[in-house]
């Protein structure tokens, strides 16, 4: 076969040389389009990340129900302190925040839908979330265990809620940097609040009263501020992630992160969640 004539060969070489540059140009154009954000007018403020999003923050326990307690430290007090900080953080991000309680009180007087005081208290928390039109419900708790070696943050979601799981993952990803431990994980549970809430809901265990490092962080203002910031950042990340479908399926084994005892049951217990 005869070699290609000079001009034809030159044109072929030029086309082959340009092709990767054209492809690179397309890639750069796509990246620029995806990363583009509208320019703000002079003096205009950038939209807040959670602008208008309705979120209910539930400090677990309260009133005659202390929750977990060790050496005079009460779960109900710690959850309220973190909840107030979290409400401030979310408000700064533009969210419309409702607290189920702002003082040391229980909520059973708000409904007669359950036969027991504890059941009515839990039902009232869900009722507040429903009546506020909440898009997200975050219930705060503190854990305890018989072993002082168990520690870390845990975030529970209802097994039937995909968005609940995504919310739990986003929160734990940030919270475990503040409260790391051998029990940290995202787990499905059939807790009343998670089961009854119509919106994505999570129950956040901020740490273990029985673990020295966790307790130190729970008792310090700096530690509580960092917990609130981590949860708020997780909620923001979840809100951005779920703004556009589709959602990825659950990954196998991710819900089994928390350590278990020899009989397969958790080595800790949630204090009447």
Tab-separated table of C-alpha atoms in Angstrom, residues 22-220:
chain	number	residue	atom	x	y	z
A	22	UNK	CA	-11.210	19.081	21.979
A	23	UNK	CA	-12.046	16.317	24.474
A	24	UNK	CA	-10.211	18.168	27.231
A	25	UNK	CA	-12.122	21.330	26.358
A	26	UNK	CA	-15.447	19.529	26.721
A	27	UNK	CA	-14.447	18.132	30.127
A	28	UNK	CA	-13.358	21.558	31.353
A	29	UNK	CA	-16.620	23.085	30.116
A	30	UNK	CA	-18.669	20.491	31.998
A	31	UNK	CA	-16.669	21.022	35.195
A	32	UNK	CA	-17.090	24.784	34.900
A	33	UNK	CA	-20.839	24.405	34.395
A	34	UNK	CA	-21.223	22.164	37.443
A	35	UNK	CA	-19.181	24.441	39.684
A	36	UNK	CA	-20.722	27.706	38.457
A	37	UNK	CA	-22.692	29.766	40.924
A	38	UNK	CA	-24.607	32.908	40.034
A	39	UNK	CA	-22.771	36.141	40.681
A	40	UNK	CA	-24.218	38.127	43.558
A	41	UNK	CA	-25.244	41.710	43.058
A	42	UNK	CA	-23.121	44.228	44.959
A	43	UNK	CA	-24.201	44.240	48.597
A	44	UNK	CA	-26.343	41.110	48.205
A	45	UNK	CA	-25.971	38.314	50.733
A	46	UNK	CA	-25.415	34.694	49.739
A	47	UNK	CA	-28.475	32.532	50.492
A	48	UNK	CA	-28.310	30.685	53.796
A	49	UNK	CA	-27.816	26.913	53.381
A	50	UNK	CA	-30.926	25.925	55.364
A	51	UNK	CA	-33.094	28.926	54.488
A	52	UNK	CA	-36.714	28.174	55.375
A	53	UNK	CA	-36.127	24.534	56.275
A	54	UNK	CA	-38.294	23.507	59.219
A	55	UNK	CA	-36.400	21.451	61.788
A	56	UNK	CA	-37.485	20.155	65.187
A	57	UNK	CA	-34.809	19.614	67.837
A	58	UNK	CA	-35.901	17.350	70.686
A	59	UNK	CA	-33.866	17.357	73.925
A	60	UNK	CA	-34.544	13.875	75.273
A	61	UNK	CA	-36.201	13.315	78.691
A	62	UNK	CA	-36.962	16.178	81.093
A	63	UNK	CA	-38.927	16.898	84.254
A	64	UNK	CA	-39.449	13.781	86.343
A	65	UNK	CA	-37.612	11.727	83.705
A	66	UNK	CA	-33.856	12.244	84.181
A	67	UNK	CA	-32.739	9.749	81.542
A	68	UNK	CA	-29.314	8.216	82.115
A	69	UNK	CA	-27.562	9.488	85.231
A	70	UNK	CA	-24.184	8.974	86.859
A	71	UNK	CA	-22.696	10.764	89.878
A	72	UNK	CA	-25.338	13.481	89.823
A	73	UNK	CA	-24.974	14.114	86.081
A	74	UNK	CA	-28.373	13.898	84.365
A	75	UNK	CA	-28.985	13.143	80.716
A	76	UNK	CA	-31.960	15.543	80.588
A	77	UNK	CA	-29.711	18.503	81.481
A	78	UNK	CA	-27.038	17.684	78.919
A	79	UNK	CA	-29.486	17.116	76.074
A	80	UNK	CA	-31.169	20.461	76.754
A	81	UNK	CA	-27.875	22.351	76.764
A	82	UNK	CA	-26.766	20.843	73.458
A	83	UNK	CA	-30.254	21.335	71.969
A	84	UNK	CA	-30.211	25.059	72.719
A	85	UNK	CA	-26.792	25.383	71.087
A	86	UNK	CA	-27.931	23.328	68.095
A	87	UNK	CA	-31.037	25.481	67.670
A	88	UNK	CA	-28.795	28.566	67.512
A	89	UNK	CA	-26.501	26.924	64.962
A	90	UNK	CA	-29.390	25.900	62.715
A	91	UNK	CA	-31.048	29.302	62.993
A	92	UNK	CA	-27.812	30.948	61.854
A	93	UNK	CA	-27.964	28.707	58.778
A	94	UNK	CA	-31.467	29.964	58.018
A	95	UNK	CA	-33.553	27.099	59.420
A	96	UNK	CA	-36.882	27.583	61.172
A	97	UNK	CA	-36.263	25.691	64.423
A	98	UNK	CA	-38.772	24.352	66.935
A	99	UNK	CA	-37.619	22.926	70.273
A	100	UNK	CA	-39.865	20.339	71.901
A	101	UNK	CA	-38.821	21.795	75.259
A	102	UNK	CA	-36.730	24.755	76.354
A	103	UNK	CA	-36.833	24.089	80.088
A	104	UNK	CA	-36.585	21.122	82.444
A	105	UNK	CA	-40.032	19.691	81.798
A	106	UNK	CA	-41.670	16.563	80.459
A	107	UNK	CA	-44.426	16.693	77.849
A	108	UNK	CA	-46.994	14.035	78.749
A	109	UNK	CA	-49.660	16.681	79.489
A	110	UNK	CA	-49.823	17.644	75.796
A	111	UNK	CA	-51.613	14.507	74.606
A	112	UNK	CA	-53.743	11.618	75.851
A	113	UNK	CA	-52.974	9.349	72.913
A	114	UNK	CA	-50.982	6.788	74.934
A	115	UNK	CA	-51.903	4.945	78.154
A	116	UNK	CA	-48.671	5.631	80.069
A	117	UNK	CA	-46.976	8.877	81.069
A	118	UNK	CA	-43.798	7.867	79.252
A	119	UNK	CA	-45.745	6.950	76.124
A	120	UNK	CA	-47.589	10.275	76.163
A	121	UNK	CA	-44.318	12.144	76.607
A	122	UNK	CA	-42.888	10.492	73.495
A	123	UNK	CA	-46.117	10.970	71.554
A	124	UNK	CA	-46.083	14.682	72.410
A	125	UNK	CA	-42.631	15.093	70.873
A	126	UNK	CA	-43.811	13.555	67.611
A	127	UNK	CA	-46.985	15.665	67.772
A	128	UNK	CA	-44.928	18.861	68.034
A	129	UNK	CA	-42.880	17.821	64.995
A	130	UNK	CA	-45.977	17.006	62.960
A	131	UNK	CA	-47.854	20.187	63.868
A	132	UNK	CA	-44.836	22.375	63.109
A	133	UNK	CA	-44.607	20.938	59.598
A	134	UNK	CA	-41.053	19.800	60.263
A	135	UNK	CA	-38.960	18.371	57.452
A	136	UNK	CA	-36.400	16.928	59.893
A	137	UNK	CA	-36.624	15.684	63.496
A	138	UNK	CA	-33.468	15.322	65.583
A	139	UNK	CA	-33.822	13.826	69.072
A	140	UNK	CA	-30.798	14.228	71.354
A	141	UNK	CA	-29.794	11.683	74.010
A	142	UNK	CA	-26.837	10.531	76.083
A	143	UNK	CA	-25.828	6.910	76.497
A	144	UNK	CA	-24.514	4.751	79.362
A	145	UNK	CA	-22.984	1.297	79.677
A	146	UNK	CA	-21.860	-1.137	82.329
A	147	UNK	CA	-18.338	-1.039	80.864
A	148	UNK	CA	-16.363	2.242	81.090
A	149	UNK	CA	-14.470	1.246	77.944
A	150	UNK	CA	-17.458	1.748	75.651
A	151	UNK	CA	-17.692	5.186	74.092
A	152	UNK	CA	-18.495	7.252	71.050
A	153	UNK	CA	-21.439	8.829	69.288
A	154	UNK	CA	-24.219	6.717	67.788
A	155	UNK	CA	-26.995	7.859	65.446
A	156	UNK	CA	-30.157	5.782	65.102
A	157	UNK	CA	-32.692	5.853	62.284
A	158	UNK	CA	-35.780	3.824	61.463
A	159	UNK	CA	-35.085	0.905	59.167
A	160	UNK	CA	-37.936	1.885	56.860
A	161	UNK	CA	-36.672	5.433	56.259
A	162	UNK	CA	-34.051	5.836	53.557
A	163	UNK	CA	-33.818	9.573	54.166
A	164	UNK	CA	-33.536	8.892	57.885
A	165	UNK	CA	-30.517	6.723	57.186
A	166	UNK	CA	-28.937	9.368	54.963
A	167	UNK	CA	-29.498	11.984	57.670
A	168	UNK	CA	-27.970	9.693	60.295
A	169	UNK	CA	-24.909	9.055	58.138
A	170	UNK	CA	-24.359	12.742	57.449
A	171	UNK	CA	-24.551	13.607	61.146
A	172	UNK	CA	-22.326	10.781	62.353
A	173	UNK	CA	-19.680	11.517	59.724
A	174	UNK	CA	-19.094	14.839	61.449
A	175	UNK	CA	-20.020	14.025	65.036
A	176	UNK	CA	-17.627	11.092	65.340
A	177	UNK	CA	-14.760	13.498	64.759
A	178	UNK	CA	-15.814	15.213	67.993
A	179	UNK	CA	-16.853	12.111	69.954
A	180	UNK	CA	-14.909	9.154	68.521
A	181	UNK	CA	-15.195	5.737	70.086
A	182	UNK	CA	-15.502	2.013	69.643
A	183	UNK	CA	-19.306	2.206	69.581
A	184	UNK	CA	-19.643	4.872	66.895
A	185	UNK	CA	-22.044	3.826	64.191
A	186	UNK	CA	-25.268	4.343	62.276
A	187	UNK	CA	-27.887	1.846	63.380
A	188	UNK	CA	-31.545	1.062	62.622
A	189	UNK	CA	-33.897	0.896	65.607
A	190	UNK	CA	-37.643	0.782	66.149
A	191	UNK	CA	-37.768	3.560	68.745
A	192	UNK	CA	-41.156	5.223	69.181
A	193	UNK	CA	-40.118	8.635	67.849
A	194	UNK	CA	-38.376	7.156	64.805
A	195	UNK	CA	-41.297	4.848	64.060
A	196	UNK	CA	-44.075	7.421	64.448
A	197	UNK	CA	-42.520	10.474	62.799
A	198	UNK	CA	-43.655	11.031	59.213
A	199	UNK	CA	-40.540	13.093	58.404
A	200	UNK	CA	-36.917	11.852	58.343
A	201	UNK	CA	-35.963	11.437	61.994
A	202	UNK	CA	-32.838	10.435	63.891
A	203	UNK	CA	-31.995	9.788	67.521
A	204	UNK	CA	-28.489	11.027	68.313
A	205	UNK	CA	-26.563	9.534	71.233
A	206	UNK	CA	-24.010	12.241	71.959
A	207	UNK	CA	-21.687	9.968	73.912
A	208	UNK	CA	-21.462	7.809	77.028
A	209	UNK	CA	-21.715	9.204	80.542
A	210	UNK	CA	-19.798	6.138	81.645
A	211	UNK	CA	-16.820	6.842	79.367
A	212	UNK	CA	-14.302	9.319	80.807
A	213	UNK	CA	-13.462	11.127	77.575
A	214	UNK	CA	-17.091	11.331	76.424
A	215	UNK	CA	-18.180	12.606	79.836
A	216	UNK	CA	-15.491	15.285	79.835
A	217	UNK	CA	-16.731	16.603	76.491
A	218	UNK	CA	-20.378	16.467	77.550
A	219	UNK	CA	-19.600	18.467	80.689
A	220	UNK	CA	-17.576	21.186	78.934
